[in-house]
mmCIF file of C-alpha atoms in Angstrom:
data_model
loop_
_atom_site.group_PDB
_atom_site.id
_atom_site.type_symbol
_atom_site.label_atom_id
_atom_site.label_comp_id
_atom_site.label_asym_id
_atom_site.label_seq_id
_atom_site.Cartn_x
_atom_site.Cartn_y
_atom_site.Cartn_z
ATOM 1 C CA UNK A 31 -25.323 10.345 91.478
ATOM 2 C CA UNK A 32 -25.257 10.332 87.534
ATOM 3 C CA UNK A 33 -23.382 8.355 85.547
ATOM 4 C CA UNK A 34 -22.406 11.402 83.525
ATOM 5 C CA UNK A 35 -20.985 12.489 87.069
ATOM 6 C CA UNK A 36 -19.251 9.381 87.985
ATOM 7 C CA UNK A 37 -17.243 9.240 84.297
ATOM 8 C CA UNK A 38 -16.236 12.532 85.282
ATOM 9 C CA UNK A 39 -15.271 11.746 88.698
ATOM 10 C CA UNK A 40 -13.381 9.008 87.594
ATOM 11 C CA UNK A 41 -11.330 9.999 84.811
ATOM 12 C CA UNK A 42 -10.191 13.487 87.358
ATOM 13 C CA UNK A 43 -9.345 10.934 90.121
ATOM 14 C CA UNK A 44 -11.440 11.356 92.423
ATOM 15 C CA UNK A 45 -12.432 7.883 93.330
ATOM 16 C CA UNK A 46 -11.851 8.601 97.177
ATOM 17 C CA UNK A 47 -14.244 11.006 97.300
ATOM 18 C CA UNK A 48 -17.006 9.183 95.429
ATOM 19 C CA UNK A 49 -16.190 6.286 98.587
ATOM 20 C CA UNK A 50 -17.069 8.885 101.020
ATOM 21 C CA UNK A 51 -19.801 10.490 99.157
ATOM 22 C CA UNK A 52 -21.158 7.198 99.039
ATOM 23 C CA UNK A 53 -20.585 6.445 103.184
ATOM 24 C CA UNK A 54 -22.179 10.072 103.546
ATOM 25 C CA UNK A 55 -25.241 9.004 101.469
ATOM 26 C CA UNK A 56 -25.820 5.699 103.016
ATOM 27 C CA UNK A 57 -25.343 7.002 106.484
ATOM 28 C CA UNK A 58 -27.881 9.603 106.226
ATOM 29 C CA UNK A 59 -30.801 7.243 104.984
ATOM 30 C CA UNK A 60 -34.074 8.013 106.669
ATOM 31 C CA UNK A 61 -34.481 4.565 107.920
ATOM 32 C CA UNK A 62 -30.464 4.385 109.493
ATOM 33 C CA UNK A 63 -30.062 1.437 108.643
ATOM 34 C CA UNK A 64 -26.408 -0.495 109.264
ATOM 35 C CA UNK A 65 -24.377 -0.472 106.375
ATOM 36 C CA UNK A 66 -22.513 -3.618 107.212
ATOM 37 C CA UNK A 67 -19.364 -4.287 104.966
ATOM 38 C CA UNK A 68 -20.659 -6.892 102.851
ATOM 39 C CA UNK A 69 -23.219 -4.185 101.691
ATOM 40 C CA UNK A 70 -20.394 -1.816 100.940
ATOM 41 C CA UNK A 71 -18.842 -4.492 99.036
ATOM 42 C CA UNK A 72 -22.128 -5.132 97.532
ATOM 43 C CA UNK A 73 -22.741 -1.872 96.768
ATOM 44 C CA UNK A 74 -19.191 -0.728 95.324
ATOM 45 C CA UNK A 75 -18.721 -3.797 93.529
ATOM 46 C CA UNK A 76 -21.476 -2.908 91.236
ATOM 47 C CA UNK A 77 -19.754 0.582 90.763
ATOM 48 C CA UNK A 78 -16.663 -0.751 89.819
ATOM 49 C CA UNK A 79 -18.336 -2.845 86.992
ATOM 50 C CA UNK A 80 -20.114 0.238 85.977
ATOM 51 C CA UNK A 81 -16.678 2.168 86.161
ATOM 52 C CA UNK A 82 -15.163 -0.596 83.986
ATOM 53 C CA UNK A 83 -18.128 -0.306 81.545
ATOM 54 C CA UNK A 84 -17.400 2.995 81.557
ATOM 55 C CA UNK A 85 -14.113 2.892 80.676
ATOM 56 C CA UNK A 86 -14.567 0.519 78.225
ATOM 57 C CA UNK A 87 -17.189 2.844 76.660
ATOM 58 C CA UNK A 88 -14.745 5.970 76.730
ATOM 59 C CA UNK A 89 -11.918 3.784 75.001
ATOM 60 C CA UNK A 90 -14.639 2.488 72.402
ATOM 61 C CA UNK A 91 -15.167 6.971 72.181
ATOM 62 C CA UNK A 92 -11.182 7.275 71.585
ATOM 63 C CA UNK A 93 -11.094 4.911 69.000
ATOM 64 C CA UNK A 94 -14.218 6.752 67.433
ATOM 65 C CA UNK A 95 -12.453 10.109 68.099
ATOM 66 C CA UNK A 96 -8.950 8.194 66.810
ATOM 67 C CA UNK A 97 -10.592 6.920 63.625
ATOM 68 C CA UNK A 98 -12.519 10.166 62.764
ATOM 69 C CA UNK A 99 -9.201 11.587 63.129
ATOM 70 C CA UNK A 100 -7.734 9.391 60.472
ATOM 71 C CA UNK A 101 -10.579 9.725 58.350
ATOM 72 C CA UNK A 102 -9.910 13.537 58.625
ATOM 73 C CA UNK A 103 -5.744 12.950 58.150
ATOM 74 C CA UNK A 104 -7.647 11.044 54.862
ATOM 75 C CA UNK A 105 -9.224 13.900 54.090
ATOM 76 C CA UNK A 106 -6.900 15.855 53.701
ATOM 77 C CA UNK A 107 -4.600 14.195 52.256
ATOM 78 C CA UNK A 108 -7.531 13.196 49.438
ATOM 79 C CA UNK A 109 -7.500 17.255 49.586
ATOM 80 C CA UNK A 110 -3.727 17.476 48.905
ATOM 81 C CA UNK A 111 -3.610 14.630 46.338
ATOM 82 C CA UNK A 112 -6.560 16.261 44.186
ATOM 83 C CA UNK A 113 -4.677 19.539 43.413
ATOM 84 C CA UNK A 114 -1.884 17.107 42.044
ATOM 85 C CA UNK A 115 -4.748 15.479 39.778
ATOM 86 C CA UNK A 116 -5.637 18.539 38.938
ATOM 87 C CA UNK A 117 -2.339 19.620 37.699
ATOM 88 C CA UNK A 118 -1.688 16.689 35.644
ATOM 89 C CA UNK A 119 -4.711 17.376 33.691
ATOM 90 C CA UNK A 120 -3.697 20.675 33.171
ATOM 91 C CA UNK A 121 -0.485 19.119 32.106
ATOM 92 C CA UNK A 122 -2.071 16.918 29.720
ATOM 93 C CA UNK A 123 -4.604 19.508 27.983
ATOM 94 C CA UNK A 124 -1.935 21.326 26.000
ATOM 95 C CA UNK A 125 -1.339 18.349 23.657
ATOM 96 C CA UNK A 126 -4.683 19.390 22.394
ATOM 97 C CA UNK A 127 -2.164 21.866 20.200
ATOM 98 C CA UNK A 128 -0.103 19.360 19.030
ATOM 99 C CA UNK A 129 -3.328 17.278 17.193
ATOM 100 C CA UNK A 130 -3.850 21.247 15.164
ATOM 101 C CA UNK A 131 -0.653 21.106 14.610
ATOM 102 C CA UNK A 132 -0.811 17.398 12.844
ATOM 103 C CA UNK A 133 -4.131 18.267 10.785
ATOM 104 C CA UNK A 134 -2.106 21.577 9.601
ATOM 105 C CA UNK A 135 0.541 19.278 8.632
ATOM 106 C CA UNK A 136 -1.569 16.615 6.819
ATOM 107 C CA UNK A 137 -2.979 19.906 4.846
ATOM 108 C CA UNK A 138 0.009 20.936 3.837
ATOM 109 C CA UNK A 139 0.625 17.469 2.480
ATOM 110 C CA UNK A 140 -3.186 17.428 0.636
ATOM 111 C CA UNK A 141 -1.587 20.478 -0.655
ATOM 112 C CA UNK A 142 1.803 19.012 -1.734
ATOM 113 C CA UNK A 143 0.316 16.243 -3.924
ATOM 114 C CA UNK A 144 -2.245 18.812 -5.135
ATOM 115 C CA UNK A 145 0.970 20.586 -6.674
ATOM 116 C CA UNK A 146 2.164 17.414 -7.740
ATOM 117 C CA UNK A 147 -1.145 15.920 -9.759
ATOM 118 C CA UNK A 148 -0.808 19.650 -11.225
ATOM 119 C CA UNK A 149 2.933 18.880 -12.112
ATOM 120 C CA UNK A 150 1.598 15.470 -13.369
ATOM 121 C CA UNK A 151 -1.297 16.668 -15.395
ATOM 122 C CA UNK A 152 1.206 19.897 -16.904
ATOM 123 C CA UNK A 153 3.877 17.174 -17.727
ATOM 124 C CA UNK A 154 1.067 14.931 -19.429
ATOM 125 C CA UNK A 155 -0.563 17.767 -21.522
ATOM 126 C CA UNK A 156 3.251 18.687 -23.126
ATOM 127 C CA UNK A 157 3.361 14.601 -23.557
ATOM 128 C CA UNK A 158 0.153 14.504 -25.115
ATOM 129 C CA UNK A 159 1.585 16.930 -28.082
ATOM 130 C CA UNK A 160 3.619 14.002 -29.189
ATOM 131 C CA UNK A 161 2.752 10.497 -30.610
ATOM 132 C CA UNK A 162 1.576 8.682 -27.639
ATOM 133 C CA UNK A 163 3.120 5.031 -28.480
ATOM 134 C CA UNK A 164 2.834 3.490 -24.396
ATOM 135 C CA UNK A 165 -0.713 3.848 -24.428
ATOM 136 C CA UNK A 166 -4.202 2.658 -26.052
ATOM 137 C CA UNK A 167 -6.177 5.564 -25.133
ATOM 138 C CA UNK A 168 -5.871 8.192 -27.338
ATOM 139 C CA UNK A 169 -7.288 11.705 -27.431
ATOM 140 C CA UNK A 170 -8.215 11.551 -30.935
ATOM 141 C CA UNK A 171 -11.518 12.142 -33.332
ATOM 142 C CA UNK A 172 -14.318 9.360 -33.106
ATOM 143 C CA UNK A 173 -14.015 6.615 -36.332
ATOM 144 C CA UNK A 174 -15.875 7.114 -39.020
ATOM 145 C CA UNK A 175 -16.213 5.749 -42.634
ATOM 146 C CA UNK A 176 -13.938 8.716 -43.922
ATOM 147 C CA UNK A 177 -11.121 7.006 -41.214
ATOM 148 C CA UNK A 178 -11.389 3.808 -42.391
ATOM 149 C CA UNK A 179 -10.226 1.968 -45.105
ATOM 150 C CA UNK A 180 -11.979 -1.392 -46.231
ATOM 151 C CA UNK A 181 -9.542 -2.494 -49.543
ATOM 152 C CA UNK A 182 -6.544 -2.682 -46.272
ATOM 153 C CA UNK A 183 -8.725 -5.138 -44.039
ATOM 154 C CA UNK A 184 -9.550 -7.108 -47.456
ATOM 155 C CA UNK A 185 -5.521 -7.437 -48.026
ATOM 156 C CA UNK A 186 -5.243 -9.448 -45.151
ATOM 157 C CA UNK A 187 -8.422 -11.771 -46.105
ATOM 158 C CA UNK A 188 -6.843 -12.079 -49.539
ATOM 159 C CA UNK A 189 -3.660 -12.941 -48.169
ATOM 160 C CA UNK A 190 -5.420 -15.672 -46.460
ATOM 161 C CA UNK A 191 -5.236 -14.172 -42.592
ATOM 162 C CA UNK A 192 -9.401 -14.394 -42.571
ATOM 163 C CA UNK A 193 -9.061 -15.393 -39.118
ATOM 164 C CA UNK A 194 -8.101 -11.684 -38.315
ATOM 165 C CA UNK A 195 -12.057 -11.244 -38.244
ATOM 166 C CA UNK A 196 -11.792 -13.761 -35.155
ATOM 167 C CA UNK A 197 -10.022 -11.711 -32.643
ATOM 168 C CA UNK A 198 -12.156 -10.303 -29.571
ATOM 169 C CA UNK A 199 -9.510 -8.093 -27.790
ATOM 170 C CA UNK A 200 -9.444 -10.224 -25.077
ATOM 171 C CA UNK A 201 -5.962 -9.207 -24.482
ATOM 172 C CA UNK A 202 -4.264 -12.423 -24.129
ATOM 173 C CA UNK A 203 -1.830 -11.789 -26.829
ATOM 174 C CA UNK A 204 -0.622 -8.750 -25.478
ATOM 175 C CA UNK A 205 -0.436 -10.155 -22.128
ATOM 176 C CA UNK A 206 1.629 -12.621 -22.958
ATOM 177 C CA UNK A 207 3.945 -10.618 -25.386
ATOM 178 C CA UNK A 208 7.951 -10.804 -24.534
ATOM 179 C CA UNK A 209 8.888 -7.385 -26.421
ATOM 180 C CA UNK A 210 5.292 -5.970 -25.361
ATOM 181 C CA UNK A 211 6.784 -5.819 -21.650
ATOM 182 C CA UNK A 212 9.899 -4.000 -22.814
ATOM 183 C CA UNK A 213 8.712 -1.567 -25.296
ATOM 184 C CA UNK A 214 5.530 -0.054 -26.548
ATOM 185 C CA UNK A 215 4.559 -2.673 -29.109
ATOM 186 C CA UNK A 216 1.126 -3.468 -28.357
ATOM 187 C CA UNK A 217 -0.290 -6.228 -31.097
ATOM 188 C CA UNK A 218 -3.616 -6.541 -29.420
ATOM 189 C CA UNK A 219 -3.986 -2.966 -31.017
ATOM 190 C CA UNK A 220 -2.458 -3.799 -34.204
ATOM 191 C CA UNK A 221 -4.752 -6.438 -34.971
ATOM 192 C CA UNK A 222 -7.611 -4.459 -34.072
ATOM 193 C CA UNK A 223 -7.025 -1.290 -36.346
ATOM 194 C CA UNK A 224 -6.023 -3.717 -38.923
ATOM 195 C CA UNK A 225 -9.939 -5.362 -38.580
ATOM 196 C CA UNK A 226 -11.072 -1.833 -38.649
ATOM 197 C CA UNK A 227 -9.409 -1.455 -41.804
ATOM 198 C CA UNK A 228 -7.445 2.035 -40.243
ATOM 199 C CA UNK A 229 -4.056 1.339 -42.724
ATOM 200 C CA UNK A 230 -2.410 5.143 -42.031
ATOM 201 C CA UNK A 231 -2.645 4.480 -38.419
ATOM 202 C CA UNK A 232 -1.147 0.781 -38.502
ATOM 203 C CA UNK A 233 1.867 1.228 -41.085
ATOM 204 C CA UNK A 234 3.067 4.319 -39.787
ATOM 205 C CA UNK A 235 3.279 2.972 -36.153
ATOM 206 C CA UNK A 236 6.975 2.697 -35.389
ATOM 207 C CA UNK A 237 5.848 0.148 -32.620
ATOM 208 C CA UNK A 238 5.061 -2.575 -35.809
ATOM 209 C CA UNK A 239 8.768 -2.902 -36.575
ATOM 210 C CA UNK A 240 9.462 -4.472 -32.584
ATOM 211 C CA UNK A 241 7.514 -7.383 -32.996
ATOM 212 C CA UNK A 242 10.259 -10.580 -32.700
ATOM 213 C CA UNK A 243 7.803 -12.930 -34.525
ATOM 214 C CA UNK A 244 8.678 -15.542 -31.641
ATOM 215 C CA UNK A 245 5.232 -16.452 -32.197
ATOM 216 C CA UNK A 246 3.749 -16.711 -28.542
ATOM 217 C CA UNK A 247 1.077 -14.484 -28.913
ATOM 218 C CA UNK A 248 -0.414 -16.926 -31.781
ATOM 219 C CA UNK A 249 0.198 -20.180 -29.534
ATOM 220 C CA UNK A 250 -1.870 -18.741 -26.839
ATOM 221 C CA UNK A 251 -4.873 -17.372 -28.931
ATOM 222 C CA UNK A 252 -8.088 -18.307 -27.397
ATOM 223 C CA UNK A 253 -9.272 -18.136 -31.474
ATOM 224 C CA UNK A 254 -6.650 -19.662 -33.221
ATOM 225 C CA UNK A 255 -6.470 -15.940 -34.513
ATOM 226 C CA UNK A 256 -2.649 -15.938 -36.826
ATOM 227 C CA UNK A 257 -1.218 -13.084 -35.440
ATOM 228 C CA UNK A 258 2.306 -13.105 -36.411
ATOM 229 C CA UNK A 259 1.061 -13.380 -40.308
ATOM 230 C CA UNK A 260 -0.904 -10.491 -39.565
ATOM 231 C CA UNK A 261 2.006 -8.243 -38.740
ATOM 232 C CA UNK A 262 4.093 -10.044 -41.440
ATOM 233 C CA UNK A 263 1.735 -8.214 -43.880
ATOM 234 C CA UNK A 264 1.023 -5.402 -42.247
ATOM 235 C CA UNK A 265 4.842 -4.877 -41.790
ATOM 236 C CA UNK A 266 4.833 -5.759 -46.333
ATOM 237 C CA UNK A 267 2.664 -3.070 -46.809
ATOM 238 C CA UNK A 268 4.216 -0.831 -44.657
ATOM 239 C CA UNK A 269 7.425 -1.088 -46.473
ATOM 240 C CA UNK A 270 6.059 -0.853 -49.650
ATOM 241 C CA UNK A 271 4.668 2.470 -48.448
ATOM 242 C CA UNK A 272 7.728 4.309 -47.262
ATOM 243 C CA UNK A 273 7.914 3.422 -43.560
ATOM 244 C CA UNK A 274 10.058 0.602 -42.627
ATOM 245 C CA UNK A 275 12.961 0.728 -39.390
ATOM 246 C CA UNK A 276 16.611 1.543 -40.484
ATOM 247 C CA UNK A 277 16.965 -1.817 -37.692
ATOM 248 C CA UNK A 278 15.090 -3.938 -40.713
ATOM 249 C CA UNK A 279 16.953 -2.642 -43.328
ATOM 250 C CA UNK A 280 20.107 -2.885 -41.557
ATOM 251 C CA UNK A 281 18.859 -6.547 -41.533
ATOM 252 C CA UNK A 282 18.621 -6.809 -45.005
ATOM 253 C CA UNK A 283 22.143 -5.303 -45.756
ATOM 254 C CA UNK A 284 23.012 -8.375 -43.817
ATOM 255 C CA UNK A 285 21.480 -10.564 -45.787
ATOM 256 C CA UNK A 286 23.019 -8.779 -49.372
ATOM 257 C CA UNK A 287 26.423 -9.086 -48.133
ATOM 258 C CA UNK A 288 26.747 -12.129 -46.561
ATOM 259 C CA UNK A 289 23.414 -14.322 -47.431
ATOM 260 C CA UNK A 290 22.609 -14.508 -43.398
ATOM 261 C CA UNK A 291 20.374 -11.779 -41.288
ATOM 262 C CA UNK A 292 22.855 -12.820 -38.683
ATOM 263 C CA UNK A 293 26.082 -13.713 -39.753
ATOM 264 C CA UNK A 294 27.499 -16.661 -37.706
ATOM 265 C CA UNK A 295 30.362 -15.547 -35.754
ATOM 266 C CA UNK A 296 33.220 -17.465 -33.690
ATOM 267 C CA UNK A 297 31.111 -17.821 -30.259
ATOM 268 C CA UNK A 298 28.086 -19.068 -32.670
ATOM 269 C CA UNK A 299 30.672 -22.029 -34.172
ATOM 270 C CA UNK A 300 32.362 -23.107 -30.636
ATOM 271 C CA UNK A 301 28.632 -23.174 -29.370
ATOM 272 C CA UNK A 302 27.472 -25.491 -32.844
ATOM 273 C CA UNK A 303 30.430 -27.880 -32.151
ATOM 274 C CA UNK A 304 29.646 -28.098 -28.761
ATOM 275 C CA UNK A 305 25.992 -29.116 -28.770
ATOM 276 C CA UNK A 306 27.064 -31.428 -31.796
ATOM 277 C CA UNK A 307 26.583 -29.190 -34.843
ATOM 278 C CA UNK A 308 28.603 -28.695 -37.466
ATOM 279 C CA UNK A 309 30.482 -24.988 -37.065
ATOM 280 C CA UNK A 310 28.405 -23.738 -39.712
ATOM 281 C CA UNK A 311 25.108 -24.369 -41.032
ATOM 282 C CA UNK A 312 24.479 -25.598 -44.997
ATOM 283 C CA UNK A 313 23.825 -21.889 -46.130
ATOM 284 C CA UNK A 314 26.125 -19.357 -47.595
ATOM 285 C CA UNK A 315 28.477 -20.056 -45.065
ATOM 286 C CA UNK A 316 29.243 -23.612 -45.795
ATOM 287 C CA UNK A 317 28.301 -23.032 -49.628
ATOM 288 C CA UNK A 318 29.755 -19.389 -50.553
ATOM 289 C CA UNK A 319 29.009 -19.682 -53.919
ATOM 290 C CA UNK A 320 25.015 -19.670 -53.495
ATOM 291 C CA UNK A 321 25.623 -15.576 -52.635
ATOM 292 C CA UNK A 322 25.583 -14.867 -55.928
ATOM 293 C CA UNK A 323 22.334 -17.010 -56.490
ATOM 294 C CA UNK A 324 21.169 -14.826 -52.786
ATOM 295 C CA UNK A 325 22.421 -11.282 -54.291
ATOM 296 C CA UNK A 326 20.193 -12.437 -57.804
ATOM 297 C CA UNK A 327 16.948 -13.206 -56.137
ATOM 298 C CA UNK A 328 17.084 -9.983 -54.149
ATOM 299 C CA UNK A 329 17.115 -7.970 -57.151
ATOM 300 C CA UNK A 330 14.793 -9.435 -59.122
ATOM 301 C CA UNK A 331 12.076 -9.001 -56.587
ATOM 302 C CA UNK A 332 13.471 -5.041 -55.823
ATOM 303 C CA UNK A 333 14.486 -6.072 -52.495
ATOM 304 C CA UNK A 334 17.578 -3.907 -52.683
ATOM 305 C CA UNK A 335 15.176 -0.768 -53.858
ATOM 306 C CA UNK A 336 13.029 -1.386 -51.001
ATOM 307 C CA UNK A 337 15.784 -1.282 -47.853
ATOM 308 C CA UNK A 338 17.929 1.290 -50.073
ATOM 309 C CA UNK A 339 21.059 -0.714 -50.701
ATOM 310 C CA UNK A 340 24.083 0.414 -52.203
ATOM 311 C CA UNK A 341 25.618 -2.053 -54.174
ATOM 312 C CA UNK A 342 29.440 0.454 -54.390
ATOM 313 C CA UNK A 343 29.225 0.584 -50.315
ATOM 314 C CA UNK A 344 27.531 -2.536 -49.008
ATOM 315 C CA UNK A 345 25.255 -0.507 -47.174
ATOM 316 C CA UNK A 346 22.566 2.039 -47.225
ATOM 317 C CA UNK A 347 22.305 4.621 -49.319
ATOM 318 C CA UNK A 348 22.225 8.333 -47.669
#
């Protein structure tokens, strides 16, 4: 008999029957032999072992068939899991949108400060109609001789201020400059049209009149260049010419009426006699009667003309 019959026979229970098929087979042996009962021991004992190998073999074929069932269950769930994937990815494509949506926005703002640089550039052009003062770029005609004029450069080398030949814009004056930072007084400029001898350009500059003359710009000069005596006598022949600030001649009124360009006032005395001073200095103020002697000098030399002072008002004439 088979062992394919014999796994058959045993897992439908028929054991019993394979005993007697057995008993049938041995008894009908051509030689008729005995089959003692050792020899059917012998004989079944082997069967059994083979049954047990059997089953062992058909458990080691349910596990198979229990583990290819799992791997199926895996399967599928793999197959349930990946439409899920799917989906997500579907989920995430319509940012894609959203990134079109950013570039149109970034475009609109290229086109924003477009508008604005046109705004900026509109704005400049009506500035550009006026005196630019803040600036040392100028939208004006190239220099030529016709521009310049040499007898104003020679003023200043007459006057002693040679060293106004030594300055090489290196910008350290104007870098350094306290009423530079605060208004559009640029002496770096000054100096330079002064050189080039370009005297319309440099005495009608309203910007001359805000130098302090704190002389800081002259200490730092790389060249030893005398700056502040340059704009001393550019700011002489300026006046002499018509242009001078109502500031300055207020300054001289000052100096008509009372002797001082600043008269001393009460906080000025407590401050004097506090550091050890006196309250006032040795001028005018201590010595009224030198006024006069003040008042004399300033006609004599036509200072009065020159600011426009009214003697009947104290003040400027209209």
């Amino acid at each position: 008999m088979s062992i394919i019959n014999r796994l058959k026979s045993l897992f439908k229970g028929d054991i019993d029957k394979e005993e007697t098929d057995i008993n049938n087979d041995v008894s009908n042996t051509s030689n008729d032999v005995e089959v003692t009962s050792s020899q059917m021991e012998e004989t079944i004992v082997p069967e059994v072992e083979d049954s047990e190998k059997d089953l062992t073999f058909k458990k080691d074929i349910e596990i198979v068939e229990d583990s290819s069932e799992e791997i199926v269950e895996e399967a599928e769930t793999i197959e349930e899991v990946a439409p899920e994937e799917v989906e997500v990815v579907e989920e995430a494509t319509p940012e894609e949108p959203e990134v079109v949506e950013e570039v149109e926005v970034v475009e609109d703002e290229e086109e924003t400060t477009e508008d604005v640089v046109e705004e900026v550039e509109e704005n400049s052009n009506d500035k550009d109609k006026k005196r630019d003062t803040m600036t040392l770029l100028t939208d004006k005609e190239l220099l030529n001789d016709s521009n310049r004029d040499p007898d104003f450069t020679a003023e200043f080398i007459d006057a002693g201020i040679e060293t106004v030949k030594h300055c090489f814009q290196c910008g350290t004056c104007s870098g350094g400059c306290p009423s530079g930072r605060r208004t559009p007084y640029k002496v770096r400029q000054i100096v330079r049209k002064c050189l080039l001898g370009l005297k319309e350009e440099v005495i009608s500059d309203e910007s001359l009149w805000m130098c302090t003359t704190c002389y800081t710009c002259q200490e730092r000069c790389l060249r030893s260049v005398k700056i502040v005596e340059i704009i001393k006598k550019a700011r002489n022949i300026a006046a002499h010419a018509g242009y001078m600030a109502k500031a300055h001649k207020m300054t001289g009124v000052f100096v008509l009426n009372t002797g001082h360009a600043v008269p001393i006032n009460d906080n000025v005395k407590a401050l004097r006699s506090k550091i050890g001073l006196p309250e006032v200095p040795p001028t005018t103020h201590a010595y009224p009667e030198a006024l006069a002697e003040v008042q004399k000098l300033c006609k004599i030399t036509a200072f009065d003309e020159l600011i426009g002072y009214d003697e009947a008002t104290g003040g400027l004439k209209e």
